[in-house]
Amino acid sequence: MTTSEPEAPHLLPFERGRIRLRDVTLADADLLDLWNGELEPGSFNDFGPRPPIDRKALARGPLRNDRNGMLVIERTADGSAVGTIGYRRVGYGPPPDSDAWQLGIDLPPETRGRGYGTEAQRLLADWLFATTPANRVEAATDIDNLAEQRSLEKAGYARDGVLRGAQFRGGAYHDLVYYSRLRSDS
Ligand SMILES: CC(C)(COP(=O)(O)OP(=O)(O)OC[C@H]1O[C@@H](n2cnc3c(N)ncnc32)[C@H](O)[C@@H]1OP(=O)(O)O)[C@@H](O)C(=O)NCCC(=O)NCCS
């Protein structure tokens, strides 16, 4: 991404089918704290206790800038929140044209297995390609997280390969599988 080109985040909410991506608001803070408090110990997203949502930051505006962001995944049918999806900029070379977006997603147990996460991961890439010049949107997941791997494949991401011993979690190093969608992918 070049710094002279328009930066990301606009055109929200962004929706298609059963899912809408929208900004986090102060009204979401209690629910997000609840979900964070219920994080299953030992799960793939368990990196220890999460701090309370920063309400002062939220009062100032959306949780996103030109380096990272977090969005709420909302069900269009009833406007209920079903999870969160975040993204952050990662660099693969000195020119900013080599910057990519890496996503992270979290659905509470009660909304998993219904395809919402899959739709959200497809939609996030579509939104990032529509609103930023990035060529690549990627996701890295534990080699044992088969649900996320399947979800990414259904969402149009291609498997890049394995980064051995890349992530320290739960007292041990874990292999990560990388997936990506490129701007030129359908
Ligand atoms: C991984 C995750 C984002 C997938 O989103 P989802 O909406 O549950 O995805 P889908 O419903 O499309 O299911 C994807 C695959 O997960 C498996 N799955 C089925 N039921 C499931 C359930 N109750 N819970 C989780 N996964 C399930 C299936 O293999 C399914 O593939 P299939 O449709 O071909 O059968 C979501 O389950 C989640 O947030 N999990 C916990 C956090 C996590 O692992 N995040 C990713 C860390 S990198």
Tab-separated table of C-alpha atoms and ligand atoms in Angstrom:
chain	number	residue	atom	x	y	z
A	1	MET	CA	0.000	0.000	0.000
A	2	THR	CA	1.349	3.428	-0.809
A	3	THR	CA	0.946	6.163	1.756
A	4	SER	CA	-0.355	8.616	-0.858
A	5	GLU	CA	-3.388	6.482	-1.639
A	6	PRO	CA	-6.598	6.789	0.341
A	7	GLU	CA	-6.480	4.919	3.612
A	8	ALA	CA	-8.919	2.317	4.747
A	9	PRO	CA	-11.747	2.648	6.902
A	10	HIS	CA	-14.877	4.077	5.476
A	11	LEU	CA	-18.005	2.750	3.862
A	12	LEU	CA	-19.248	1.106	7.053
A	13	PRO	CA	-21.568	-0.581	7.736
A	14	PHE	CA	-20.677	-3.062	5.001
A	15	GLU	CA	-23.165	-5.847	4.484
A	16	ARG	CA	-24.115	-8.752	2.305
A	17	GLY	CA	-26.554	-11.579	2.852
A	18	ARG	CA	-26.899	-12.521	6.495
A	19	ILE	CA	-23.995	-10.443	7.808
A	20	ARG	CA	-23.115	-6.818	8.376
A	21	LEU	CA	-19.733	-5.473	9.527
A	22	ARG	CA	-19.991	-2.298	11.570
A	23	ASP	CA	-17.980	-0.206	13.978
A	24	VAL	CA	-17.798	-1.082	17.653
A	25	THR	CA	-19.705	1.439	19.775
A	26	LEU	CA	-19.841	2.206	23.467
A	27	ALA	CA	-23.111	0.264	23.612
A	28	ASP	CA	-21.172	-2.933	22.722
A	29	ALA	CA	-18.680	-2.630	25.589
A	30	ASP	CA	-20.567	-4.758	28.140
A	31	LEU	CA	-21.219	-7.567	25.633
A	32	LEU	CA	-17.593	-7.623	24.486
A	33	ASP	CA	-16.424	-7.768	28.119
A	34	LEU	CA	-18.835	-10.656	28.700
A	35	TRP	CA	-17.527	-12.569	25.671
A	36	ASN	CA	-13.925	-11.895	26.680
A	37	GLY	CA	-14.663	-13.135	30.200
A	38	GLU	CA	-16.142	-16.360	28.828
A	39	LEU	CA	-13.136	-17.188	26.636
A	40	GLU	CA	-12.569	-20.940	26.988
A	41	PRO	CA	-9.228	-21.675	28.693
A	42	GLY	CA	-6.884	-23.464	26.312
A	43	SER	CA	-8.800	-22.394	23.211
A	44	PHE	CA	-7.026	-21.180	20.093
A	45	ASN	CA	-7.631	-17.516	21.001
A	46	ASP	CA	-6.633	-17.874	24.666
A	47	PHE	CA	-3.601	-15.661	25.291
A	48	GLY	CA	-4.490	-15.069	28.923
A	49	PRO	CA	-7.084	-12.801	30.515
A	50	ARG	CA	-8.167	-9.898	28.328
A	51	PRO	CA	-8.352	-6.382	29.759
A	52	PRO	CA	-11.716	-4.624	29.920
A	53	ILE	CA	-12.764	-2.794	26.775
A	54	ASP	CA	-11.302	0.730	26.803
A	55	ARG	CA	-14.486	2.772	27.121
A	56	LYS	CA	-12.638	6.102	27.003
A	57	ALA	CA	-11.129	5.174	23.643
A	58	LEU	CA	-14.513	3.966	22.405
A	59	ALA	CA	-16.153	7.232	23.439
A	60	ARG	CA	-13.672	9.038	21.200
A	61	GLY	CA	-14.666	7.055	18.107
A	62	PRO	CA	-14.422	3.745	16.247
A	63	LEU	CA	-11.760	1.176	17.147
A	64	ARG	CA	-9.871	1.517	13.902
A	65	ASN	CA	-7.122	3.530	12.273
A	66	ASP	CA	-4.781	3.076	9.336
A	67	ARG	CA	-2.857	0.287	11.123
A	68	ASN	CA	-5.549	-1.871	12.724
A	69	GLY	CA	-9.194	-2.102	13.590
A	70	MET	CA	-11.946	-4.113	15.183
A	71	LEU	CA	-15.487	-4.494	13.871
A	72	VAL	CA	-18.656	-6.107	15.144
A	73	ILE	CA	-20.176	-8.911	13.076
A	74	GLU	CA	-23.901	-8.336	13.117
A	75	ARG	CA	-26.728	-10.558	11.903
A	76	THR	CA	-28.759	-8.535	9.391
A	77	ALA	CA	-32.000	-10.379	10.242
A	78	ASP	CA	-32.274	-8.996	13.772
A	79	GLY	CA	-29.299	-6.673	14.241
A	80	SER	CA	-27.790	-8.854	16.964
A	81	ALA	CA	-24.027	-9.053	17.413
A	82	VAL	CA	-22.647	-12.539	16.684
A	83	GLY	CA	-18.915	-11.907	17.075
A	84	THR	CA	-15.987	-9.623	16.340
A	85	ILE	CA	-13.448	-9.485	13.555
A	86	GLY	CA	-10.222	-7.482	13.614
A	87	TYR	CA	-7.407	-6.676	11.215
A	88	ARG	CA	-3.917	-5.310	11.448
A	89	ARG	CA	-1.322	-4.179	8.970
A	90	VAL	CA	1.657	-6.492	8.402
A	91	GLY	CA	4.638	-5.637	6.222
A	92	TYR	CA	6.521	-7.873	3.778
A	93	GLY	CA	9.061	-5.446	2.404
A	94	PRO	CA	10.329	-1.896	2.669
A	95	PRO	CA	7.840	-0.355	0.239
A	96	PRO	CA	4.384	0.121	1.769
A	97	ASP	CA	3.044	-1.566	-1.371
A	98	SER	CA	4.104	-4.800	0.372
A	99	ASP	CA	1.819	-4.196	3.352
A	100	ALA	CA	-0.999	-6.684	3.829
A	101	TRP	CA	-3.882	-7.028	6.267
A	102	GLN	CA	-3.994	-9.890	8.756
A	103	LEU	CA	-7.365	-10.723	10.249
A	104	GLY	CA	-8.422	-12.241	13.554
A	105	ILE	CA	-11.918	-13.461	14.380
A	106	ASP	CA	-13.803	-14.503	17.476
A	107	LEU	CA	-17.340	-15.834	17.732
A	108	PRO	CA	-18.813	-16.885	21.087
A	109	PRO	CA	-19.703	-20.595	21.263
A	110	GLU	CA	-23.435	-19.975	20.790
A	111	THR	CA	-23.062	-18.403	17.319
A	112	ARG	CA	-20.441	-20.770	15.858
A	113	GLY	CA	-21.149	-23.438	13.277
A	114	ARG	CA	-23.809	-21.414	11.416
A	115	GLY	CA	-21.599	-19.902	8.742
A	116	TYR	CA	-21.524	-16.370	10.178
A	117	GLY	CA	-17.770	-16.447	10.745
A	118	THR	CA	-17.218	-17.693	7.211
A	119	GLU	CA	-19.357	-14.923	5.728
A	120	ALA	CA	-17.615	-12.334	7.904
A	121	GLN	CA	-14.145	-13.435	6.781
A	122	ARG	CA	-15.204	-13.188	3.142
A	123	LEU	CA	-16.812	-9.797	3.732
A	124	LEU	CA	-13.837	-8.347	5.603
A	125	ALA	CA	-11.513	-9.096	2.686
A	126	ASP	CA	-14.029	-7.600	0.240
A	127	TRP	CA	-14.259	-4.464	2.378
A	128	LEU	CA	-10.483	-4.105	2.739
A	129	PHE	CA	-9.965	-4.561	-1.002
A	130	ALA	CA	-12.705	-1.993	-1.685
A	131	THR	CA	-11.383	0.632	0.704
A	132	THR	CA	-7.582	0.179	0.696
A	133	PRO	CA	-4.955	-0.516	-1.976
A	134	ALA	CA	-3.732	-3.727	-0.293
A	135	ASN	CA	-2.985	-6.684	-2.528
A	136	ARG	CA	-3.278	-9.344	0.186
A	137	VAL	CA	-5.559	-10.195	3.111
A	138	GLU	CA	-4.286	-13.065	5.237
A	139	ALA	CA	-5.156	-15.148	8.256
A	140	ALA	CA	-2.954	-17.339	10.411
A	141	THR	CA	-4.442	-20.086	12.511
A	142	ASP	CA	-3.257	-22.941	14.689
A	143	ILE	CA	-2.490	-26.083	12.720
A	144	ASP	CA	-5.075	-27.903	14.878
A	145	ASN	CA	-7.836	-25.313	14.370
A	146	LEU	CA	-9.649	-27.249	11.680
A	147	ALA	CA	-12.884	-25.232	11.985
A	148	GLU	CA	-11.059	-21.994	11.135
A	149	GLN	CA	-9.118	-23.639	8.319
A	150	ARG	CA	-12.338	-24.977	6.805
A	151	SER	CA	-14.043	-21.628	7.322
A	152	LEU	CA	-11.240	-19.753	5.533
A	153	GLU	CA	-11.351	-22.181	2.619
A	154	LYS	CA	-15.123	-21.685	2.322
A	155	ALA	CA	-14.545	-17.912	2.454
A	156	GLY	CA	-12.274	-18.037	-0.593
A	157	TYR	CA	-8.854	-17.988	1.068
A	158	ALA	CA	-6.071	-20.176	-0.323
A	159	ARG	CA	-3.703	-22.132	1.914
A	160	ASP	CA	-0.208	-20.620	1.719
A	161	GLY	CA	1.660	-22.968	4.019
A	162	VAL	CA	2.854	-23.665	7.549
A	163	LEU	CA	5.027	-21.453	9.772
A	164	ARG	CA	6.645	-23.861	12.206
A	165	GLY	CA	6.750	-22.942	15.884
A	166	ALA	CA	5.518	-19.433	15.199
A	167	GLN	CA	3.093	-18.837	18.048
A	168	PHE	CA	3.708	-19.132	21.798
A	169	ARG	CA	0.413	-19.943	23.505
A	170	GLY	CA	-0.482	-21.909	26.597
A	171	GLY	CA	3.152	-22.502	27.528
A	172	ALA	CA	4.242	-23.977	24.201
A	173	TYR	CA	5.098	-23.056	20.628
A	174	HIS	CA	2.548	-23.911	17.960
A	175	ASP	CA	2.699	-24.224	14.173
A	176	LEU	CA	0.492	-21.762	12.283
A	177	VAL	CA	-1.169	-22.295	8.929
A	178	TYR	CA	-1.328	-19.208	6.712
A	179	TYR	CA	-4.198	-18.495	4.345
A	180	SER	CA	-4.659	-15.553	1.998
A	181	ARG	CA	-6.894	-13.884	-0.502
A	182	LEU	CA	-5.293	-11.722	-3.166
A	183	ARG	CA	-6.934	-8.812	-4.927
A	184	SER	CA	-6.773	-10.816	-8.167
A	185	ASP	CA	-8.564	-13.822	-6.637
A	186	SER	CA	-12.213	-14.102	-7.575
B	1	LIG	C1	-13.473	-20.470	13.522
B	1	LIG	C2	-14.727	-19.629	13.334
B	1	LIG	C3	-14.351	-18.194	12.992
B	1	LIG	C4	-15.521	-20.216	12.137
B	1	LIG	O1	-16.717	-19.491	11.989
B	1	LIG	P1	-18.111	-20.302	11.917
B	1	LIG	O2	-19.191	-19.334	11.630
B	1	LIG	O3	-18.228	-21.141	13.146
B	1	LIG	O4	-17.815	-21.209	10.628
B	1	LIG	P2	-18.793	-22.217	9.892
B	1	LIG	O5	-20.109	-22.307	10.572
B	1	LIG	O6	-18.794	-21.843	8.445
B	1	LIG	O7	-18.059	-23.602	10.086
B	1	LIG	C5	-16.765	-23.824	9.576
B	1	LIG	C6	-16.399	-25.248	9.850
B	1	LIG	O8	-16.290	-25.390	11.258
B	1	LIG	C7	-16.742	-26.702	11.636
B	1	LIG	N1	-17.848	-26.582	12.620
B	1	LIG	C8	-19.053	-27.151	12.562
B	1	LIG	N2	-19.777	-26.885	13.650
B	1	LIG	C9	-19.035	-26.130	14.440
B	1	LIG	C10	-19.247	-25.562	15.726
B	1	LIG	N3	-20.375	-25.743	16.431
B	1	LIG	N4	-18.265	-24.806	16.226
B	1	LIG	C11	-17.163	-24.584	15.532
B	1	LIG	N5	-16.920	-25.132	14.332
B	1	LIG	C12	-17.825	-25.912	13.774
B	1	LIG	C13	-17.162	-27.394	10.384
B	1	LIG	O9	-16.079	-28.160	9.927
B	1	LIG	C14	-17.441	-26.272	9.429
B	1	LIG	O10	-17.236	-26.630	8.091
B	1	LIG	P3	-18.484	-27.253	7.215
B	1	LIG	O11	-19.494	-26.156	7.091
B	1	LIG	O12	-17.874	-27.627	5.921
B	1	LIG	O13	-19.048	-28.404	7.986
B	1	LIG	C15	-15.608	-19.645	14.619
B	1	LIG	O14	-16.063	-20.956	14.854
B	1	LIG	C16	-14.887	-19.122	15.863
B	1	LIG	O15	-14.873	-17.922	16.106
B	1	LIG	N6	-14.272	-20.038	16.625
B	1	LIG	C17	-13.568	-19.675	17.875
B	1	LIG	C18	-12.416	-18.686	17.695
B	1	LIG	C19	-11.435	-19.110	16.644
B	1	LIG	O16	-11.031	-20.268	16.529
B	1	LIG	N7	-11.023	-18.094	15.865
B	1	LIG	C20	-10.004	-18.250	14.845
B	1	LIG	C21	-8.675	-18.176	15.517
B	1	LIG	S1	-7.379	-17.951	14.351
